[in-house]
Amino acid sequence: MSKELVVKLFTTDYLTLIAPVLLMSALVEYFVFRKSKIHSFNESIANTYLGIMNQIVFLICRTTQYFIYFLIYKNWAILDLYSLSAIGFAITTIFALFFWDFLHYWAHRVGHVTKIGWAFHSPHHQSNEFNLTIAFRNGMMQQIFEFSFYIPLAILGIPPEVYICISGFSLFIQFISHAHWFPNLGPLEKLFNVPRHHIVHHASNPCYLDKNFSGGFIIWDKLFGTYKELDPNVPPIFGTTIPYHGYGPLESNLHEFKILLGLQNTKPERAFHSLFSDRVFSKAHILTHFSVLLFLVVKSGLVLGGAQKIDFSLRIILSIFTVFCMSLLGKALSGKGSRLLEFLRLLSTSVVFLFLIQKNTQPAAGLISVVFAYYLIFHLVQVYSYLSASIVSIWAALRAGQTPNNTPVTNEIENAGSRIQSGARILNRGTSQLTK
């Protein structure tokens, strides 16, 4: 095998190439197991947009991270990997793969046993389920926290492109380790971190806490005394020891920081906070608009390795827009959707949608855009009716000197809103079937 082929083999970013396949795998798993306790609609949506947030923050910060890594590699590297023979290049890269996973073990362990590390890492463990979408669910600042642990690779002499390749291999194994249905691999399970090992790590039972930190290879837990077999008599209870209830991406990421700083909110919610709140946003509504948002994020190049196609300032604007939209969808999942903010979200989505469609005139993208535009316009009209009903009910209640909630006027307006939405439900049936 020629050296050129070996170099290409170990410098390709495989994880970015197969990212759409991983996303589709999680989607297929959801449809197969959606009627079981493995998947729930709210958790699966929340896990996915937390993963999107993690990638957006990483894409914004990776230029700085790669610059630091490259600076250290260029000035203090012990080895010159490209000066080695083909066999030397391959052997050194395979060693670097295991070394990366070794460093990941310690980064992960520190993320559990220290308070500041847990604040960064805890969003990954907040779900009370175990499935492939959990692999997407990571703290948006976690990669920034862990980056310093991988600096020894730069000192060793591992080029940035090789670093990306080997980290992608380990992260792919970590993705598979969240597939509860994965078949038994026999003797290979003594080497790789497979689902039955990782289930233990995600369990919050006292006997399972702080066990099985390994990423791609389970050998590190066995070497450092943190390995634990799954006990058939002790079924795992997923989630954190202090359960987190909510679906907001920002709330999820800031939850442990608030506890760490003693800032958790213990005050009762004031009546004014619920003036524009309701529980009318159906699963079909949330799924449709999450699909639109996901389409916009992919099309704009914020995820799946396409961020280099847009300039930095536009990337920042689109990132803020995405975080805003996902935060509101998180509130809708929690039953705290705001009519006013939902209206503003859809309005801003329309602007971004039209801007991105204008940038791309490919037939396939255009066809998809027409379908999404139909739902977008339809739901914009629907939410406008929510907004109008809310404003009228609040104004009428305030004029009567009553509390806006549960007034006769409010009930009448809500009944009128229901009649307005009756035609909308017919168009929603197709989408609703996907969420049953």
CSV table of C-alpha atoms in Angstrom, one decimal:
chain,number,residue,atom,x,y,z
A,1,MET,CA,0.0,0.0,0.0
A,2,SER,CA,1.4,3.4,-1.0
A,3,LYS,CA,2.1,6.1,1.5
A,4,GLU,CA,-0.3,8.4,-0.3
A,5,LEU,CA,-3.1,6.0,0.2
A,6,VAL,CA,-2.2,5.4,3.8
A,7,VAL,CA,-2.2,9.2,4.4
A,8,LYS,CA,-5.6,9.6,2.7
A,9,LEU,CA,-7.0,6.7,4.8
A,10,PHE,CA,-6.0,8.3,8.1
A,11,THR,CA,-6.8,12.0,7.2
A,12,THR,CA,-10.3,11.7,6.0
A,13,ASP,CA,-13.1,13.2,8.2
A,14,TYR,CA,-15.3,10.1,8.1
A,15,LEU,CA,-17.7,11.3,10.9
A,16,THR,CA,-18.8,14.3,8.8
A,17,LEU,CA,-19.3,12.1,5.8
A,18,ILE,CA,-21.6,9.6,7.6
A,19,ALA,CA,-23.3,12.2,9.8
A,20,PRO,CA,-26.5,12.2,7.7
A,21,VAL,CA,-26.6,8.4,8.0
A,22,LEU,CA,-26.3,8.6,11.8
A,23,LEU,CA,-29.2,11.1,11.8
A,24,MET,CA,-31.3,8.8,9.7
A,25,SER,CA,-30.4,5.8,11.9
A,26,ALA,CA,-31.8,7.7,14.9
A,27,LEU,CA,-34.9,8.6,13.0
A,28,VAL,CA,-35.5,5.0,11.9
A,29,GLU,CA,-35.0,3.8,15.5
A,30,TYR,CA,-37.6,6.3,16.7
A,31,PHE,CA,-40.2,5.1,14.3
A,32,VAL,CA,-39.5,1.4,15.1
A,33,PHE,CA,-39.6,1.9,18.9
A,34,ARG,CA,-41.8,5.0,19.3
A,35,LYS,CA,-44.6,2.9,20.9
A,36,SER,CA,-42.3,1.5,23.5
A,37,LYS,CA,-40.6,3.1,26.5
A,38,ILE,CA,-37.4,3.4,24.6
A,39,HIS,CA,-38.4,6.6,22.8
A,40,SER,CA,-40.8,9.5,23.5
A,41,PHE,CA,-41.6,12.3,21.2
A,42,ASN,CA,-40.6,15.2,23.5
A,43,GLU,CA,-37.3,13.6,24.6
A,44,SER,CA,-36.3,12.7,21.1
A,45,ILE,CA,-36.9,16.2,19.8
A,46,ALA,CA,-35.1,17.7,22.8
A,47,ASN,CA,-32.1,15.4,22.4
A,48,THR,CA,-31.7,16.3,18.7
A,49,TYR,CA,-31.9,20.1,19.1
A,50,LEU,CA,-29.4,19.9,22.1
A,51,GLY,CA,-27.1,18.1,19.7
A,52,ILE,CA,-27.6,20.9,17.1
A,53,MET,CA,-26.8,23.5,19.7
A,54,ASN,CA,-23.6,21.7,20.7
A,55,GLN,CA,-22.5,21.6,17.0
A,56,ILE,CA,-23.3,25.3,16.4
A,57,VAL,CA,-21.2,26.4,19.4
A,58,PHE,CA,-18.4,24.0,18.3
A,59,LEU,CA,-18.4,25.3,14.8
A,60,ILE,CA,-18.2,28.9,16.1
A,61,CYS,CA,-15.3,28.1,18.4
A,62,ARG,CA,-13.4,25.4,16.4
A,63,THR,CA,-11.4,28.0,14.4
A,64,THR,CA,-9.8,29.2,17.7
A,65,GLN,CA,-9.4,25.6,18.9
A,66,TYR,CA,-7.8,24.4,15.7
A,67,PHE,CA,-5.5,27.5,15.7
A,68,ILE,CA,-4.3,26.7,19.2
A,69,TYR,CA,-3.8,23.0,18.3
A,70,PHE,CA,-2.0,23.8,15.1
A,71,LEU,CA,0.2,26.4,16.9
A,72,ILE,CA,1.3,23.8,19.5
A,73,TYR,CA,1.7,21.1,16.8
A,74,LYS,CA,3.8,23.4,14.6
A,75,ASN,CA,6.2,24.6,17.3
A,76,TRP,CA,6.4,21.8,19.9
A,77,ALA,CA,5.6,18.5,18.1
A,78,ILE,CA,8.0,15.6,19.0
A,79,LEU,CA,7.3,13.6,15.9
A,80,ASP,CA,7.1,14.5,12.2
A,81,LEU,CA,4.4,12.1,11.2
A,82,TYR,CA,4.6,12.8,7.5
A,83,SER,CA,8.4,12.0,7.4
A,84,LEU,CA,7.7,8.4,8.4
A,85,SER,CA,7.2,5.5,6.1
A,86,ALA,CA,3.7,4.2,5.2
A,87,ILE,CA,3.9,1.5,7.9
A,88,GLY,CA,5.3,4.0,10.4
A,89,PHE,CA,2.5,6.5,9.6
A,90,ALA,CA,-0.2,3.8,10.0
A,91,ILE,CA,1.2,2.4,13.3
A,92,THR,CA,1.7,5.8,14.8
A,93,THR,CA,-1.9,6.9,13.8
A,94,ILE,CA,-3.3,3.7,15.4
A,95,PHE,CA,-1.4,4.4,18.6
A,96,ALA,CA,-2.7,8.0,18.5
A,97,LEU,CA,-6.3,6.6,18.2
A,98,PHE,CA,-5.9,4.7,21.4
A,99,PHE,CA,-4.1,7.6,23.0
A,100,TRP,CA,-7.0,9.9,22.0
A,101,ASP,CA,-9.4,7.5,23.6
A,102,PHE,CA,-7.3,7.3,26.8
A,103,LEU,CA,-7.4,11.1,27.1
A,104,HIS,CA,-11.1,11.1,26.4
A,105,TYR,CA,-11.5,8.6,29.3
A,106,TRP,CA,-9.9,11.2,31.7
A,107,ALA,CA,-11.8,14.1,30.2
A,108,HIS,CA,-15.1,12.2,30.7
A,109,ARG,CA,-14.2,11.1,34.2
A,110,VAL,CA,-13.3,14.6,35.3
A,111,GLY,CA,-16.6,15.7,33.8
A,112,HIS,CA,-18.4,13.5,36.3
A,113,VAL,CA,-16.3,13.8,39.5
A,114,THR,CA,-15.8,17.6,39.6
A,115,LYS,CA,-18.7,20.1,40.0
A,116,ILE,CA,-17.6,22.3,37.2
A,117,GLY,CA,-17.0,19.4,34.9
A,118,TRP,CA,-20.5,18.0,35.7
A,119,ALA,CA,-22.1,21.4,34.9
A,120,PHE,CA,-20.7,21.1,31.4
A,121,HIS,CA,-21.4,17.4,30.9
A,122,SER,CA,-24.7,16.9,32.7
A,123,PRO,CA,-27.1,17.7,29.8
A,124,HIS,CA,-26.0,14.4,28.2
A,125,HIS,CA,-27.4,12.5,31.3
A,126,GLN,CA,-30.6,14.4,31.9
A,127,SER,CA,-32.9,12.2,29.8
A,128,ASN,CA,-34.7,9.3,31.4
A,129,GLU,CA,-34.3,7.3,28.2
A,130,PHE,CA,-31.6,5.4,26.4
A,131,ASN,CA,-31.5,5.5,22.6
A,132,LEU,CA,-29.5,6.9,19.7
A,133,THR,CA,-30.8,10.4,20.0
A,134,ILE,CA,-29.0,10.6,23.4
A,135,ALA,CA,-25.8,10.4,21.5
A,136,PHE,CA,-26.6,13.8,20.0
A,137,ARG,CA,-27.5,15.3,23.4
A,138,ASN,CA,-24.4,17.0,24.7
A,139,GLY,CA,-23.8,20.2,26.6
A,140,MET,CA,-23.2,23.1,24.2
A,141,MET,CA,-19.9,24.0,26.0
A,142,GLN,CA,-18.7,20.5,26.7
A,143,GLN,CA,-16.2,20.4,23.8
A,144,ILE,CA,-14.7,23.7,24.9
A,145,PHE,CA,-14.2,22.2,28.4
A,146,GLU,CA,-12.7,19.0,27.0
A,147,PHE,CA,-10.4,20.5,24.4
A,148,SER,CA,-7.4,21.0,26.8
A,149,PHE,CA,-7.3,17.3,27.5
A,150,TYR,CA,-6.3,16.6,23.9
A,151,ILE,CA,-3.3,19.0,23.7
A,152,PRO,CA,-0.8,16.1,24.3
A,153,LEU,CA,-1.7,14.8,20.9
A,154,ALA,CA,-0.4,18.0,19.3
A,155,ILE,CA,2.8,17.7,21.4
A,156,LEU,CA,3.1,14.1,20.2
A,157,GLY,CA,3.0,15.3,16.6
A,158,ILE,CA,-0.4,14.3,15.4
A,159,PRO,CA,-1.5,16.7,12.6
A,160,PRO,CA,-4.9,18.4,12.9
A,161,GLU,CA,-6.4,16.4,10.0
A,162,VAL,CA,-5.3,13.1,11.6
A,163,TYR,CA,-6.7,14.3,15.0
A,164,ILE,CA,-10.1,14.9,13.3
A,165,CYS,CA,-10.0,11.4,11.7
A,166,ILE,CA,-9.2,9.4,14.8
A,167,SER,CA,-11.6,11.4,17.1
A,168,GLY,CA,-14.3,10.7,14.6
A,169,PHE,CA,-13.7,6.9,14.8
A,170,SER,CA,-14.1,7.0,18.6
A,171,LEU,CA,-17.1,9.2,18.5
A,172,PHE,CA,-18.7,6.8,16.0
A,173,ILE,CA,-18.3,3.9,18.5
A,174,GLN,CA,-19.8,6.2,21.2
A,175,PHE,CA,-22.8,6.8,18.9
A,176,ILE,CA,-23.3,3.0,18.5
A,177,SER,CA,-22.9,2.5,22.2
A,178,HIS,CA,-26.3,4.2,22.7
A,179,ALA,CA,-28.1,1.6,20.5
A,180,HIS,CA,-29.8,-0.6,23.1
A,181,TRP,CA,-30.8,-3.1,20.3
A,182,PHE,CA,-27.2,-3.6,19.1
A,183,PRO,CA,-26.3,-7.4,18.8
A,184,ASN,CA,-23.8,-9.1,21.1
A,185,LEU,CA,-20.3,-8.9,19.7
A,186,GLY,CA,-18.8,-11.8,21.7
A,187,PRO,CA,-15.1,-11.4,22.5
A,188,LEU,CA,-15.0,-8.0,20.9
A,189,GLU,CA,-17.0,-6.6,23.8
A,190,LYS,CA,-13.9,-7.0,25.9
A,191,LEU,CA,-12.3,-4.3,23.8
A,192,PHE,CA,-15.0,-2.0,22.6
A,193,ASN,CA,-17.5,0.1,24.5
A,194,VAL,CA,-20.8,-1.5,23.5
A,195,PRO,CA,-24.3,-0.6,24.6
A,196,ARG,CA,-24.5,-3.1,27.6
A,197,HIS,CA,-21.4,-1.3,29.0
A,198,HIS,CA,-22.7,2.2,28.3
A,199,ILE,CA,-26.1,1.5,29.8
A,200,VAL,CA,-24.4,1.2,33.1
A,201,HIS,CA,-22.8,4.6,32.7
A,202,HIS,CA,-26.1,6.3,32.0
A,203,ALA,CA,-27.9,4.6,35.0
A,204,SER,CA,-28.4,6.7,38.1
A,205,ASN,CA,-28.7,3.7,40.5
A,206,PRO,CA,-26.3,4.0,43.4
A,207,CYS,CA,-24.4,0.8,42.4
A,208,TYR,CA,-23.9,2.2,38.8
A,209,LEU,CA,-22.8,5.7,39.6
A,210,ASP,CA,-19.5,6.9,38.2
A,211,LYS,CA,-18.8,3.7,36.2
A,212,ASN,CA,-17.8,2.9,32.6
A,213,PHE,CA,-16.3,6.3,31.5
A,214,SER,CA,-14.7,4.8,28.4
A,215,GLY,CA,-15.4,6.3,25.0
A,216,GLY,CA,-14.5,3.8,22.2
A,217,PHE,CA,-12.5,1.2,24.1
A,218,ILE,CA,-13.7,-0.2,27.5
A,219,ILE,CA,-10.2,-1.3,28.5
A,220,TRP,CA,-9.6,2.0,30.3
A,221,ASP,CA,-12.3,1.3,32.9
A,222,LYS,CA,-10.9,-2.1,33.5
A,223,LEU,CA,-7.4,-0.7,33.9
A,224,PHE,CA,-8.4,2.1,36.3
A,225,GLY,CA,-11.0,0.3,38.4
A,226,THR,CA,-14.2,2.0,37.1
A,227,TYR,CA,-15.6,-0.9,35.2
A,228,LYS,CA,-19.0,-2.3,36.2
A,229,GLU,CA,-21.1,-5.1,34.6
A,230,LEU,CA,-24.8,-4.7,34.1
A,231,ASP,CA,-26.5,-6.6,36.9
A,232,PRO,CA,-29.6,-8.4,35.6
A,233,ASN,CA,-31.2,-8.1,39.0
A,234,VAL,CA,-30.8,-4.3,39.1
A,235,PRO,CA,-32.6,-2.7,36.1
A,236,PRO,CA,-31.0,0.7,35.2
A,237,ILE,CA,-32.8,3.9,36.0
A,238,PHE,CA,-31.8,6.5,33.5
A,239,GLY,CA,-31.4,10.2,34.2
A,240,THR,CA,-29.6,12.2,36.9
A,241,THR,CA,-29.8,11.6,40.6
A,242,ILE,CA,-31.7,14.9,40.9
A,243,PRO,CA,-34.1,14.6,38.0
A,244,TYR,CA,-34.3,17.4,35.5
A,245,HIS,CA,-37.7,18.1,34.1
A,246,GLY,CA,-37.8,20.3,31.0
A,247,TYR,CA,-37.0,20.5,27.3
A,248,GLY,CA,-35.6,24.0,26.9
A,249,PRO,CA,-32.0,23.8,25.4
A,250,LEU,CA,-30.7,26.8,27.3
A,251,GLU,CA,-32.4,25.8,30.6
A,252,SER,CA,-30.9,22.3,30.2
A,253,ASN,CA,-27.4,23.7,29.6
A,254,LEU,CA,-27.6,26.2,32.5
A,255,HIS,CA,-29.4,24.0,35.0
A,256,GLU,CA,-26.3,22.6,36.8
A,257,PHE,CA,-24.5,26.0,36.6
A,258,LYS,CA,-27.4,27.6,38.4
A,259,ILE,CA,-27.2,24.9,41.1
A,260,LEU,CA,-23.4,25.4,41.3
A,261,LEU,CA,-23.8,29.1,41.8
A,262,GLY,CA,-26.9,28.9,44.0
A,263,LEU,CA,-29.0,30.7,41.4
A,264,GLN,CA,-31.8,28.1,41.0
A,265,ASN,CA,-35.2,29.7,40.7
A,266,THR,CA,-37.4,28.9,43.7
A,267,LYS,CA,-39.9,31.7,43.3
A,268,PRO,CA,-43.5,30.9,42.2
A,269,GLU,CA,-44.4,31.9,38.7
A,270,ARG,CA,-46.2,35.2,38.6
A,271,ALA,CA,-49.6,35.4,37.0
A,272,PHE,CA,-48.3,37.8,34.3
A,273,HIS,CA,-46.0,35.2,33.0
A,274,SER,CA,-48.9,33.1,31.8
A,275,LEU,CA,-50.8,35.9,30.0
A,276,PHE,CA,-49.7,34.7,26.6
A,277,SER,CA,-49.1,31.0,27.6
A,278,ASP,CA,-51.2,28.1,26.4
A,279,ARG,CA,-51.0,24.4,25.7
A,280,VAL,CA,-52.5,24.4,22.2
A,281,PHE,CA,-49.3,23.5,20.3
A,282,SER,CA,-49.8,19.9,19.2
A,283,LYS,CA,-47.2,17.3,18.4
A,284,ALA,CA,-47.9,17.9,14.7
A,285,HIS,CA,-47.2,21.6,15.1
A,286,ILE,CA,-44.0,21.0,17.0
A,287,LEU,CA,-42.8,18.2,14.6
A,288,THR,CA,-43.5,20.3,11.5
A,289,HIS,CA,-41.7,23.3,12.8
A,290,PHE,CA,-38.8,21.3,14.2
A,291,SER,CA,-38.5,19.8,10.7
A,292,VAL,CA,-38.5,23.2,9.1
A,293,LEU,CA,-35.8,24.4,11.6
A,294,LEU,CA,-33.7,21.3,11.0
A,295,PHE,CA,-34.0,21.9,7.2
A,296,LEU,CA,-32.9,25.5,7.6
A,297,VAL,CA,-30.0,24.6,9.8
A,298,VAL,CA,-28.7,22.0,7.4
A,299,LYS,CA,-29.3,24.2,4.3
A,300,SER,CA,-27.5,27.1,5.9
A,301,GLY,CA,-24.5,24.9,6.6
A,302,LEU,CA,-24.5,25.2,10.4
A,303,VAL,CA,-24.2,21.4,10.8
A,304,LEU,CA,-23.0,18.4,8.8
A,305,GLY,CA,-19.8,20.1,8.0
A,306,GLY,CA,-21.0,22.9,5.8
A,307,ALA,CA,-20.3,25.9,7.9
A,308,GLN,CA,-17.3,26.9,5.8
A,309,LYS,CA,-19.8,27.9,3.0
A,310,ILE,CA,-21.0,31.0,4.9
A,311,ASP,CA,-19.1,33.9,6.4
A,312,PHE,CA,-18.6,34.2,10.1
A,313,SER,CA,-21.0,37.1,10.8
A,314,LEU,CA,-23.9,35.3,9.0
A,315,ARG,CA,-23.0,32.2,11.0
A,316,ILE,CA,-23.4,34.1,14.2
A,317,ILE,CA,-26.7,35.6,13.2
A,318,LEU,CA,-28.1,32.2,12.1
A,319,SER,CA,-26.8,30.6,15.3
A,320,ILE,CA,-28.6,33.1,17.5
A,321,PHE,CA,-31.8,32.6,15.4
A,322,THR,CA,-31.5,28.8,15.8
A,323,VAL,CA,-31.0,29.0,19.5
A,324,PHE,CA,-34.0,31.4,19.8
A,325,CYS,CA,-36.2,29.0,17.8
A,326,MET,CA,-35.1,25.9,19.7
A,327,SER,CA,-35.7,27.6,23.0
A,328,LEU,CA,-39.3,28.4,22.1
A,329,LEU,CA,-39.8,24.8,20.8
A,330,GLY,CA,-38.5,23.6,24.1
A,331,LYS,CA,-41.1,25.7,25.9
A,332,ALA,CA,-43.8,24.3,23.6
A,333,LEU,CA,-42.6,20.7,24.5
A,334,SER,CA,-43.0,21.6,28.2
A,335,GLY,CA,-46.5,22.9,27.6
A,336,LYS,CA,-45.4,26.5,28.1
A,337,GLY,CA,-45.7,27.7,24.6
A,338,SER,CA,-46.1,31.4,24.1
A,339,ARG,CA,-48.5,32.6,21.5
A,340,LEU,CA,-46.8,36.0,21.1
A,341,LEU,CA,-43.2,34.5,20.9
A,342,GLU,CA,-44.4,31.7,18.6
A,343,PHE,CA,-45.8,34.3,16.2
A,344,LEU,CA,-42.4,36.2,16.3
A,345,ARG,CA,-40.5,32.9,15.8
A,346,LEU,CA,-42.5,32.0,12.7
A,347,LEU,CA,-42.2,35.5,11.3
A,348,SER,CA,-38.4,35.4,11.7
A,349,THR,CA,-38.4,31.8,10.3
A,350,SER,CA,-40.2,33.1,7.2
A,351,VAL,CA,-37.5,35.8,6.6
A,352,VAL,CA,-34.6,33.3,7.0
A,353,PHE,CA,-36.4,30.7,5.0
A,354,LEU,CA,-36.9,33.0,2.0
A,355,PHE,CA,-33.3,34.3,2.3
A,356,LEU,CA,-31.9,30.8,2.1
A,357,ILE,CA,-34.2,29.7,-0.7
A,358,GLN,CA,-33.0,32.7,-2.7
A,359,LYS,CA,-29.5,31.5,-2.3
A,360,ASN,CA,-30.2,28.0,-3.7
A,361,THR,CA,-32.2,27.3,-6.9
A,362,GLN,CA,-31.6,23.5,-7.1
A,363,PRO,CA,-34.7,21.7,-8.2
A,364,ALA,CA,-34.7,19.1,-5.4
A,365,ALA,CA,-34.1,21.8,-2.7
A,366,GLY,CA,-36.8,23.9,-4.4
A,367,LEU,CA,-39.3,21.1,-4.2
A,368,ILE,CA,-38.6,20.5,-0.5
A,369,SER,CA,-38.8,24.2,0.1
A,370,VAL,CA,-42.2,24.4,-1.4
A,371,VAL,CA,-43.5,21.7,0.9
A,372,PHE,CA,-42.0,23.3,3.9
A,373,ALA,CA,-43.2,26.8,2.8
A,374,TYR,CA,-46.8,25.4,2.6
A,375,TYR,CA,-46.6,24.3,6.3
A,376,LEU,CA,-44.8,27.5,7.3
A,377,ILE,CA,-47.5,29.8,5.8
A,378,PHE,CA,-50.3,27.6,7.1
A,379,HIS,CA,-49.0,27.6,10.7
A,380,LEU,CA,-48.2,31.3,10.5
A,381,VAL,CA,-51.9,31.9,9.9
A,382,GLN,CA,-52.8,29.5,12.6
A,383,VAL,CA,-50.6,31.1,15.2
A,384,TYR,CA,-51.8,34.5,14.1
A,385,SER,CA,-55.3,33.4,15.1
A,386,TYR,CA,-53.9,32.3,18.5
A,387,LEU,CA,-52.2,35.7,19.0
A,388,SER,CA,-55.3,37.6,18.0
A,389,ALA,CA,-57.5,35.5,20.4
A,390,SER,CA,-55.0,36.0,23.2
A,391,ILE,CA,-54.8,39.8,22.8
A,392,VAL,CA,-58.6,40.2,22.6
A,393,SER,CA,-59.2,38.0,25.7
A,394,ILE,CA,-56.6,39.8,27.8
A,395,TRP,CA,-57.9,43.3,26.7
A,396,ALA,CA,-61.5,42.3,27.5
A,397,ALA,CA,-60.5,40.8,30.9
A,398,LEU,CA,-58.5,43.9,31.9
A,399,ARG,CA,-61.4,46.2,30.9
A,400,ALA,CA,-63.6,44.2,33.1
A,401,GLY,CA,-61.1,44.3,36.0
A,402,GLN,CA,-60.7,40.6,36.0
A,403,THR,CA,-57.8,38.2,36.0
A,404,PRO,CA,-57.1,37.3,32.3
A,405,ASN,CA,-57.1,33.6,33.0
A,406,ASN,CA,-60.4,31.6,32.9
A,407,THR,CA,-62.8,34.5,32.2
A,408,PRO,CA,-66.0,34.0,30.2
A,409,VAL,CA,-64.5,36.2,27.5
A,410,THR,CA,-61.4,34.0,27.4
A,411,ASN,CA,-63.5,30.9,27.1
A,412,GLU,CA,-65.5,32.4,24.3
A,413,ILE,CA,-62.4,33.4,22.4
A,414,GLU,CA,-60.8,30.0,22.9
A,415,ASN,CA,-64.0,28.4,21.6
A,416,ALA,CA,-63.8,30.7,18.5
A,417,GLY,CA,-60.2,29.8,18.1
A,418,SER,CA,-61.0,26.1,18.2
A,419,ARG,CA,-63.6,26.6,15.4
A,420,ILE,CA,-61.0,28.5,13.4
A,421,GLN,CA,-58.5,25.6,13.8
A,422,SER,CA,-61.0,22.9,12.9
A,423,GLY,CA,-60.1,23.2,9.2
A,424,ALA,CA,-56.4,23.3,10.1
A,425,ARG,CA,-56.6,19.9,11.9
A,426,ILE,CA,-57.7,18.3,8.7
A,427,LEU,CA,-54.4,19.4,7.0
A,428,ASN,CA,-52.5,18.3,10.1
A,429,ARG,CA,-53.6,14.7,10.1
A,430,GLY,CA,-50.9,13.5,7.9
A,431,THR,CA,-48.2,15.0,10.2
A,432,SER,CA,-50.0,13.8,13.3
A,433,GLN,CA,-49.8,10.2,12.2
A,434,LEU,CA,-46.0,10.4,12.4
A,435,THR,CA,-46.1,11.2,16.1
A,436,LYS,CA,-48.5,8.5,17.3
